[in-house]
Short mmCIF file of N, CA and C in Angstrom, two decimals:
data_model
loop_
_atom_site.label_atom_id
_atom_site.label_comp_id
_atom_site.label_asym_id
_atom_site.label_seq_id
_atom_site.Cartn_x
_atom_site.Cartn_y
_atom_site.Cartn_z
N MET R 14 0.83 -1.18 0.00
CA MET R 14 0.00 0.00 0.00
C MET R 14 0.87 1.25 0.00
N ARG R 15 2.01 1.16 0.61
CA ARG R 15 2.88 2.31 0.71
C ARG R 15 3.36 2.76 -0.67
N ASN R 16 3.71 1.82 -1.53
CA ASN R 16 4.16 2.18 -2.87
C ASN R 16 3.07 2.88 -3.66
N SER R 17 1.84 2.42 -3.53
CA SER R 17 0.76 3.06 -4.27
C SER R 17 0.51 4.47 -3.75
N LEU R 18 0.63 4.68 -2.44
CA LEU R 18 0.44 6.02 -1.90
C LEU R 18 1.59 6.93 -2.29
N GLU R 19 2.81 6.40 -2.30
CA GLU R 19 3.94 7.22 -2.72
C GLU R 19 3.79 7.60 -4.19
N PHE R 20 3.23 6.72 -4.99
CA PHE R 20 2.98 7.02 -6.39
C PHE R 20 1.98 8.17 -6.50
N LEU R 21 0.93 8.13 -5.69
CA LEU R 21 -0.08 9.18 -5.74
C LEU R 21 0.45 10.50 -5.18
N LEU R 22 1.41 10.42 -4.26
CA LEU R 22 1.91 11.62 -3.62
C LEU R 22 3.18 12.15 -4.27
N SER R 23 3.64 11.53 -5.34
CA SER R 23 4.86 11.99 -5.99
C SER R 23 4.61 13.33 -6.68
N ASP R 24 5.68 13.96 -7.12
CA ASP R 24 5.59 15.31 -7.68
C ASP R 24 4.70 15.40 -8.91
N GLY R 25 4.65 14.36 -9.71
CA GLY R 25 3.85 14.40 -10.93
C GLY R 25 2.36 14.24 -10.71
N HIS R 26 1.95 13.97 -9.49
CA HIS R 26 0.53 13.72 -9.21
C HIS R 26 -0.02 14.73 -8.20
N ASP R 27 0.27 15.99 -8.41
CA ASP R 27 -0.24 17.02 -7.50
C ASP R 27 -1.75 17.19 -7.63
N TRP R 28 -2.34 16.64 -8.67
CA TRP R 28 -3.79 16.74 -8.83
C TRP R 28 -4.51 15.87 -7.81
N VAL R 29 -3.83 14.87 -7.25
CA VAL R 29 -4.45 14.03 -6.22
C VAL R 29 -4.29 14.70 -4.87
N VAL R 30 -3.05 14.88 -4.45
CA VAL R 30 -2.74 15.53 -3.18
C VAL R 30 -1.51 16.39 -3.41
N ASN R 31 -1.61 17.68 -3.13
CA ASN R 31 -0.46 18.55 -3.26
C ASN R 31 0.37 18.45 -1.99
N LYS R 32 1.43 17.70 -2.08
CA LYS R 32 2.25 17.36 -0.92
C LYS R 32 2.89 18.60 -0.29
N SER R 33 3.27 19.57 -1.09
CA SER R 33 3.93 20.75 -0.53
C SER R 33 2.97 21.56 0.34
N HIS R 34 1.71 21.63 -0.06
CA HIS R 34 0.72 22.34 0.77
C HIS R 34 0.49 21.61 2.09
N LEU R 35 0.43 20.30 2.03
CA LEU R 35 0.19 19.52 3.24
C LEU R 35 1.39 19.58 4.18
N THR R 36 2.59 19.58 3.62
CA THR R 36 3.80 19.66 4.45
C THR R 36 3.84 20.99 5.18
N ALA R 37 3.40 22.05 4.53
CA ALA R 37 3.36 23.37 5.17
C ALA R 37 2.38 23.39 6.34
N LEU R 38 1.36 22.56 6.27
CA LEU R 38 0.38 22.47 7.36
C LEU R 38 0.82 21.52 8.46
N GLY R 39 1.95 20.85 8.27
CA GLY R 39 2.44 19.91 9.28
C GLY R 39 1.92 18.50 9.10
N ILE R 40 1.31 18.23 7.96
CA ILE R 40 0.77 16.89 7.69
C ILE R 40 1.84 16.08 6.97
N THR R 41 2.22 14.97 7.54
CA THR R 41 3.28 14.13 6.98
C THR R 41 2.68 12.94 6.24
N ASP R 42 3.57 12.13 5.66
CA ASP R 42 3.13 10.91 4.97
C ASP R 42 2.43 9.96 5.94
N THR R 43 2.89 9.92 7.17
CA THR R 43 2.28 9.05 8.18
C THR R 43 0.82 9.44 8.41
N HIS R 44 0.56 10.73 8.48
CA HIS R 44 -0.82 11.19 8.65
C HIS R 44 -1.68 10.79 7.46
N LEU R 45 -1.13 10.96 6.26
CA LEU R 45 -1.90 10.60 5.06
C LEU R 45 -2.18 9.11 4.99
N HIS R 46 -1.19 8.30 5.34
CA HIS R 46 -1.41 6.85 5.35
C HIS R 46 -2.50 6.48 6.35
N PHE R 47 -2.49 7.12 7.51
CA PHE R 47 -3.52 6.86 8.51
C PHE R 47 -4.90 7.26 7.98
N VAL R 48 -5.00 8.43 7.39
CA VAL R 48 -6.29 8.91 6.88
C VAL R 48 -6.81 8.00 5.77
N PHE R 49 -5.94 7.62 4.83
CA PHE R 49 -6.36 6.73 3.75
C PHE R 49 -6.80 5.37 4.29
N ALA R 50 -6.05 4.82 5.23
CA ALA R 50 -6.42 3.52 5.82
C ALA R 50 -7.75 3.64 6.57
N PHE R 51 -7.94 4.74 7.30
CA PHE R 51 -9.18 4.95 8.02
C PHE R 51 -10.36 5.04 7.06
N MET R 52 -10.18 5.74 5.95
CA MET R 52 -11.25 5.86 4.96
C MET R 52 -11.58 4.51 4.33
N ILE R 53 -10.57 3.68 4.10
CA ILE R 53 -10.81 2.35 3.53
C ILE R 53 -11.58 1.48 4.52
N VAL R 54 -11.18 1.52 5.79
CA VAL R 54 -11.89 0.74 6.82
C VAL R 54 -13.34 1.22 6.93
N LEU R 55 -13.55 2.51 6.93
CA LEU R 55 -14.90 3.06 7.01
C LEU R 55 -15.74 2.63 5.82
N LEU R 56 -15.17 2.70 4.63
CA LEU R 56 -15.89 2.30 3.42
C LEU R 56 -16.25 0.81 3.46
N LEU R 57 -15.29 -0.03 3.84
CA LEU R 57 -15.57 -1.46 3.93
C LEU R 57 -16.60 -1.76 5.01
N TYR R 58 -16.56 -1.04 6.11
CA TYR R 58 -17.55 -1.23 7.18
C TYR R 58 -18.96 -0.92 6.66
N VAL R 59 -19.08 0.19 5.96
CA VAL R 59 -20.39 0.59 5.43
C VAL R 59 -20.89 -0.41 4.39
N LEU R 60 -19.98 -0.96 3.59
CA LEU R 60 -20.38 -1.92 2.56
C LEU R 60 -20.69 -3.30 3.12
N ILE R 61 -19.96 -3.73 4.13
CA ILE R 61 -20.09 -5.10 4.63
C ILE R 61 -21.18 -5.23 5.70
N LYS R 62 -21.48 -4.17 6.42
CA LYS R 62 -22.47 -4.25 7.49
C LYS R 62 -23.82 -4.78 7.02
N PRO R 63 -24.40 -4.32 5.91
CA PRO R 63 -25.68 -4.89 5.46
C PRO R 63 -25.57 -6.36 5.07
N ILE R 64 -24.43 -6.75 4.52
CA ILE R 64 -24.25 -8.16 4.14
C ILE R 64 -24.24 -9.04 5.37
N ILE R 65 -23.51 -8.63 6.40
CA ILE R 65 -23.45 -9.40 7.65
C ILE R 65 -24.83 -9.46 8.30
N TYR R 66 -25.56 -8.35 8.30
CA TYR R 66 -26.90 -8.32 8.86
C TYR R 66 -27.81 -9.31 8.13
N TRP R 67 -27.71 -9.34 6.81
CA TRP R 67 -28.49 -10.26 5.98
C TRP R 67 -28.13 -11.71 6.28
N VAL R 68 -26.84 -12.00 6.42
CA VAL R 68 -26.38 -13.37 6.72
C VAL R 68 -26.91 -13.81 8.09
N ILE R 69 -26.93 -12.92 9.05
CA ILE R 69 -27.44 -13.25 10.39
C ILE R 69 -28.95 -13.51 10.33
N LEU R 70 -29.68 -12.68 9.59
CA LEU R 70 -31.13 -12.88 9.48
C LEU R 70 -31.47 -14.21 8.81
N LEU R 71 -30.68 -14.60 7.82
CA LEU R 71 -30.94 -15.86 7.12
C LEU R 71 -30.40 -17.08 7.87
N ARG R 72 -29.68 -16.84 8.94
CA ARG R 72 -29.07 -17.90 9.76
C ARG R 72 -28.15 -18.79 8.93
N TRP R 73 -27.31 -18.16 8.14
CA TRP R 73 -26.34 -18.88 7.34
C TRP R 73 -25.05 -19.01 8.13
N ASP R 74 -25.06 -19.90 9.09
CA ASP R 74 -23.89 -20.04 9.96
C ASP R 74 -22.67 -20.57 9.20
N ARG R 75 -22.89 -21.43 8.22
CA ARG R 75 -21.75 -21.94 7.43
C ARG R 75 -21.09 -20.82 6.64
N PHE R 76 -21.91 -19.97 6.03
CA PHE R 76 -21.35 -18.87 5.25
C PHE R 76 -20.62 -17.88 6.15
N ALA R 77 -21.20 -17.58 7.31
CA ALA R 77 -20.55 -16.66 8.23
C ALA R 77 -19.22 -17.22 8.72
N SER R 78 -19.20 -18.51 9.03
CA SER R 78 -17.95 -19.15 9.45
C SER R 78 -16.92 -19.13 8.34
N TYR R 79 -17.37 -19.40 7.12
CA TYR R 79 -16.47 -19.38 5.96
C TYR R 79 -15.92 -17.97 5.73
N LEU R 80 -16.77 -16.97 5.86
CA LEU R 80 -16.36 -15.59 5.64
C LEU R 80 -15.31 -15.16 6.67
N VAL R 81 -15.56 -15.45 7.93
CA VAL R 81 -14.61 -15.06 8.98
C VAL R 81 -13.30 -15.83 8.83
N SER R 82 -13.38 -17.13 8.60
CA SER R 82 -12.15 -17.91 8.45
C SER R 82 -11.38 -17.50 7.20
N GLY R 83 -12.07 -17.14 6.14
CA GLY R 83 -11.41 -16.67 4.93
C GLY R 83 -10.68 -15.36 5.14
N ILE R 84 -11.33 -14.43 5.82
CA ILE R 84 -10.69 -13.15 6.11
C ILE R 84 -9.48 -13.35 7.00
N MET R 85 -9.62 -14.20 8.01
CA MET R 85 -8.49 -14.46 8.91
C MET R 85 -7.34 -15.13 8.15
N THR R 86 -7.65 -16.06 7.27
CA THR R 86 -6.60 -16.73 6.49
C THR R 86 -5.85 -15.74 5.62
N LEU R 87 -6.58 -14.89 4.92
CA LEU R 87 -5.91 -13.90 4.07
C LEU R 87 -5.08 -12.92 4.89
N CYS R 88 -5.56 -12.55 6.07
CA CYS R 88 -4.77 -11.67 6.94
C CYS R 88 -3.49 -12.35 7.41
N ILE R 89 -3.59 -13.61 7.78
CA ILE R 89 -2.40 -14.34 8.24
C ILE R 89 -1.40 -14.50 7.11
N VAL R 90 -1.87 -14.86 5.92
CA VAL R 90 -0.96 -15.01 4.78
C VAL R 90 -0.31 -13.68 4.43
N GLN R 91 -1.10 -12.61 4.44
CA GLN R 91 -0.54 -11.28 4.16
C GLN R 91 0.49 -10.90 5.22
N TRP R 92 0.22 -11.19 6.47
CA TRP R 92 1.17 -10.89 7.55
C TRP R 92 2.46 -11.69 7.36
N LEU R 93 2.34 -12.96 7.00
CA LEU R 93 3.54 -13.78 6.78
C LEU R 93 4.36 -13.25 5.60
N GLU R 94 3.68 -12.83 4.54
CA GLU R 94 4.40 -12.25 3.40
C GLU R 94 5.11 -10.96 3.80
N LEU R 95 4.43 -10.14 4.57
CA LEU R 95 5.04 -8.90 5.05
C LEU R 95 6.22 -9.19 5.97
N TYR R 96 6.08 -10.17 6.84
CA TYR R 96 7.16 -10.56 7.74
C TYR R 96 8.38 -11.04 6.96
N GLN R 97 8.14 -11.84 5.92
CA GLN R 97 9.25 -12.30 5.08
C GLN R 97 9.94 -11.13 4.40
N GLY R 98 9.18 -10.17 3.96
CA GLY R 98 9.77 -9.00 3.30
C GLY R 98 10.57 -8.14 4.24
N ILE R 99 10.07 -7.97 5.47
CA ILE R 99 10.77 -7.14 6.45
C ILE R 99 12.04 -7.82 6.92
N ARG R 100 11.96 -9.09 7.23
CA ARG R 100 13.12 -9.85 7.74
C ARG R 100 14.06 -10.32 6.63
N LYS R 101 13.63 -10.12 5.40
CA LYS R 101 14.40 -10.57 4.23
C LYS R 101 14.67 -12.07 4.27
N ILE R 102 13.70 -12.81 4.82
CA ILE R 102 13.77 -14.27 4.85
C ILE R 102 13.41 -14.82 3.47
N GLY R 103 12.48 -14.21 2.85
CA GLY R 103 12.03 -14.61 1.52
C GLY R 103 11.59 -13.37 0.78
N GLU R 104 10.86 -13.56 -0.27
CA GLU R 104 10.38 -12.43 -1.05
C GLU R 104 8.87 -12.30 -0.90
N MET R 105 8.42 -11.06 -0.87
CA MET R 105 6.99 -10.82 -0.86
C MET R 105 6.49 -11.01 -2.29
N GLU R 106 5.66 -12.01 -2.48
CA GLU R 106 5.16 -12.30 -3.82
C GLU R 106 3.64 -12.32 -3.81
N PHE R 107 3.09 -11.72 -4.83
CA PHE R 107 1.64 -11.67 -4.96
C PHE R 107 1.06 -13.06 -5.21
N LYS R 108 1.83 -13.93 -5.86
CA LYS R 108 1.30 -15.25 -6.20
C LYS R 108 0.98 -16.08 -4.96
N ASP R 109 1.68 -15.84 -3.85
CA ASP R 109 1.36 -16.56 -2.62
C ASP R 109 -0.02 -16.17 -2.09
N ILE R 110 -0.32 -14.90 -2.14
CA ILE R 110 -1.63 -14.42 -1.69
C ILE R 110 -2.71 -14.87 -2.68
N ALA R 111 -2.38 -14.85 -3.96
CA ALA R 111 -3.34 -15.32 -4.98
C ALA R 111 -3.62 -16.81 -4.80
N SER R 112 -2.60 -17.59 -4.46
CA SER R 112 -2.80 -19.02 -4.22
C SER R 112 -3.70 -19.24 -3.01
N SER R 113 -3.53 -18.43 -1.98
CA SER R 113 -4.40 -18.53 -0.81
C SER R 113 -5.84 -18.18 -1.16
N ALA R 114 -6.00 -17.15 -1.97
CA ALA R 114 -7.35 -16.77 -2.39
C ALA R 114 -7.99 -17.87 -3.23
N LEU R 115 -7.21 -18.50 -4.09
CA LEU R 115 -7.72 -19.61 -4.90
C LEU R 115 -8.13 -20.78 -4.01
N ALA R 116 -7.33 -21.08 -3.00
CA ALA R 116 -7.67 -22.15 -2.06
C ALA R 116 -8.98 -21.83 -1.34
N LEU R 117 -9.17 -20.57 -0.94
CA LEU R 117 -10.41 -20.17 -0.28
C LEU R 117 -11.60 -20.30 -1.23
N ILE R 118 -11.41 -19.94 -2.49
CA ILE R 118 -12.49 -20.06 -3.46
C ILE R 118 -12.86 -21.52 -3.68
N LEU R 119 -11.87 -22.38 -3.82
CA LEU R 119 -12.15 -23.81 -4.01
C LEU R 119 -12.83 -24.41 -2.78
N PHE R 120 -12.36 -24.04 -1.59
CA PHE R 120 -12.99 -24.54 -0.37
C PHE R 120 -14.43 -24.05 -0.28
N GLY R 121 -14.66 -22.78 -0.60
CA GLY R 121 -16.02 -22.23 -0.58
C GLY R 121 -16.92 -22.91 -1.58
N SER R 122 -16.38 -23.21 -2.76
CA SER R 122 -17.17 -23.93 -3.77
C SER R 122 -17.53 -25.33 -3.30
N GLY R 123 -16.57 -26.01 -2.71
CA GLY R 123 -16.85 -27.34 -2.16
C GLY R 123 -17.87 -27.29 -1.04
N LEU R 124 -17.76 -26.28 -0.19
CA LEU R 124 -18.71 -26.10 0.90
C LEU R 124 -20.11 -25.84 0.35
N ALA R 125 -20.20 -25.00 -0.68
CA ALA R 125 -21.50 -24.70 -1.29
C ALA R 125 -22.10 -25.94 -1.96
N LEU R 126 -21.28 -26.70 -2.67
CA LEU R 126 -21.78 -27.92 -3.32
C LEU R 126 -22.24 -28.95 -2.29
N THR R 127 -21.51 -29.08 -1.20
CA THR R 127 -21.92 -29.99 -0.13
C THR R 127 -23.26 -29.56 0.46
N HIS R 128 -23.41 -28.27 0.70
CA HIS R 128 -24.65 -27.75 1.27
C HIS R 128 -25.82 -27.97 0.30
N ILE R 129 -25.60 -27.70 -0.97
CA ILE R 129 -26.65 -27.90 -1.97
C ILE R 129 -27.02 -29.38 -2.06
N GLY R 130 -26.02 -30.26 -2.04
CA GLY R 130 -26.28 -31.70 -2.07
C GLY R 130 -27.08 -32.15 -0.87
N GLU R 131 -26.74 -31.66 0.32
CA GLU R 131 -27.50 -32.01 1.52
C GLU R 131 -28.94 -31.54 1.42
N ARG R 132 -29.15 -30.32 0.90
CA ARG R 132 -30.51 -29.79 0.77
C ARG R 132 -31.33 -30.60 -0.23
N LEU R 133 -30.70 -30.97 -1.36
CA LEU R 133 -31.41 -31.78 -2.36
C LEU R 133 -31.76 -33.15 -1.81
N LEU R 134 -30.83 -33.77 -1.09
CA LEU R 134 -31.08 -35.08 -0.49
C LEU R 134 -32.20 -35.00 0.54
N LYS R 135 -32.19 -33.95 1.34
CA LYS R 135 -33.24 -33.77 2.36
C LYS R 135 -34.60 -33.57 1.69
N THR R 136 -34.64 -32.76 0.63
CA THR R 136 -35.89 -32.52 -0.09
C THR R 136 -36.38 -33.80 -0.75
N TRP R 137 -35.47 -34.56 -1.34
CA TRP R 137 -35.83 -35.82 -1.99
C TRP R 137 -36.40 -36.81 -0.98
N ARG R 138 -35.77 -36.92 0.19
CA ARG R 138 -36.27 -37.83 1.23
C ARG R 138 -37.63 -37.42 1.74
N GLN R 139 -37.85 -36.10 1.90
CA GLN R 139 -39.15 -35.63 2.37
C GLN R 139 -40.23 -35.89 1.33
N SER R 140 -39.92 -35.66 0.07
CA SER R 140 -40.93 -35.90 -0.98
C SER R 140 -41.21 -37.39 -1.13
N LYS R 141 -40.21 -38.23 -0.92
CA LYS R 141 -40.40 -39.67 -1.02
C LYS R 141 -41.26 -40.19 0.13
N SER R 142 -41.09 -39.63 1.32
CA SER R 142 -41.86 -40.10 2.47
C SER R 142 -43.29 -39.58 2.45
N GLN R 143 -43.57 -38.53 1.70
CA GLN R 143 -44.91 -37.95 1.67
C GLN R 143 -45.77 -38.50 0.53
N LYS R 144 -45.23 -39.31 -0.36
CA LYS R 144 -46.02 -39.87 -1.46
C LYS R 144 -47.02 -40.88 -0.91
N PRO R 145 -48.27 -40.80 -1.38
CA PRO R 145 -49.26 -41.79 -0.92
C PRO R 145 -48.96 -43.15 -1.52
N LYS R 146 -49.16 -44.17 -0.70
CA LYS R 146 -48.92 -45.54 -1.17
C LYS R 146 -50.16 -46.04 -1.90
N SER R 147 -49.94 -46.68 -3.02
CA SER R 147 -51.07 -47.21 -3.79
C SER R 147 -51.54 -48.53 -3.18
N VAL R 148 -52.85 -48.76 -3.24
CA VAL R 148 -53.44 -49.95 -2.63
C VAL R 148 -53.55 -51.07 -3.59
#
């Protein structure tokens, strides 16, 4: 995120944020990073709150568990990539995070297919037990 903000704050991009004006006001890069991160968190909160409310109303406990575990997994993988980059143990690579996202998508697809299969089997059993027997 820092590279993208430095790109936006470089001299050629004064149309986004005029860094010289902000520096005169005592606003540093750290302040800008905080404000941008805060705005992103606020935006995501506003966007995700109705989805979570809807999931709770529908009592989709599997989906809620999948959502929380997926977010935690991506955070842990991102933290490990950042740790490797800081300690110079390895390289920060986007493909590692992309592989984690692909694993989450495949797991979610499998979870959805399992749930759909269970629902179809339950519906089939109920319809089979409710058929009148011929005499």
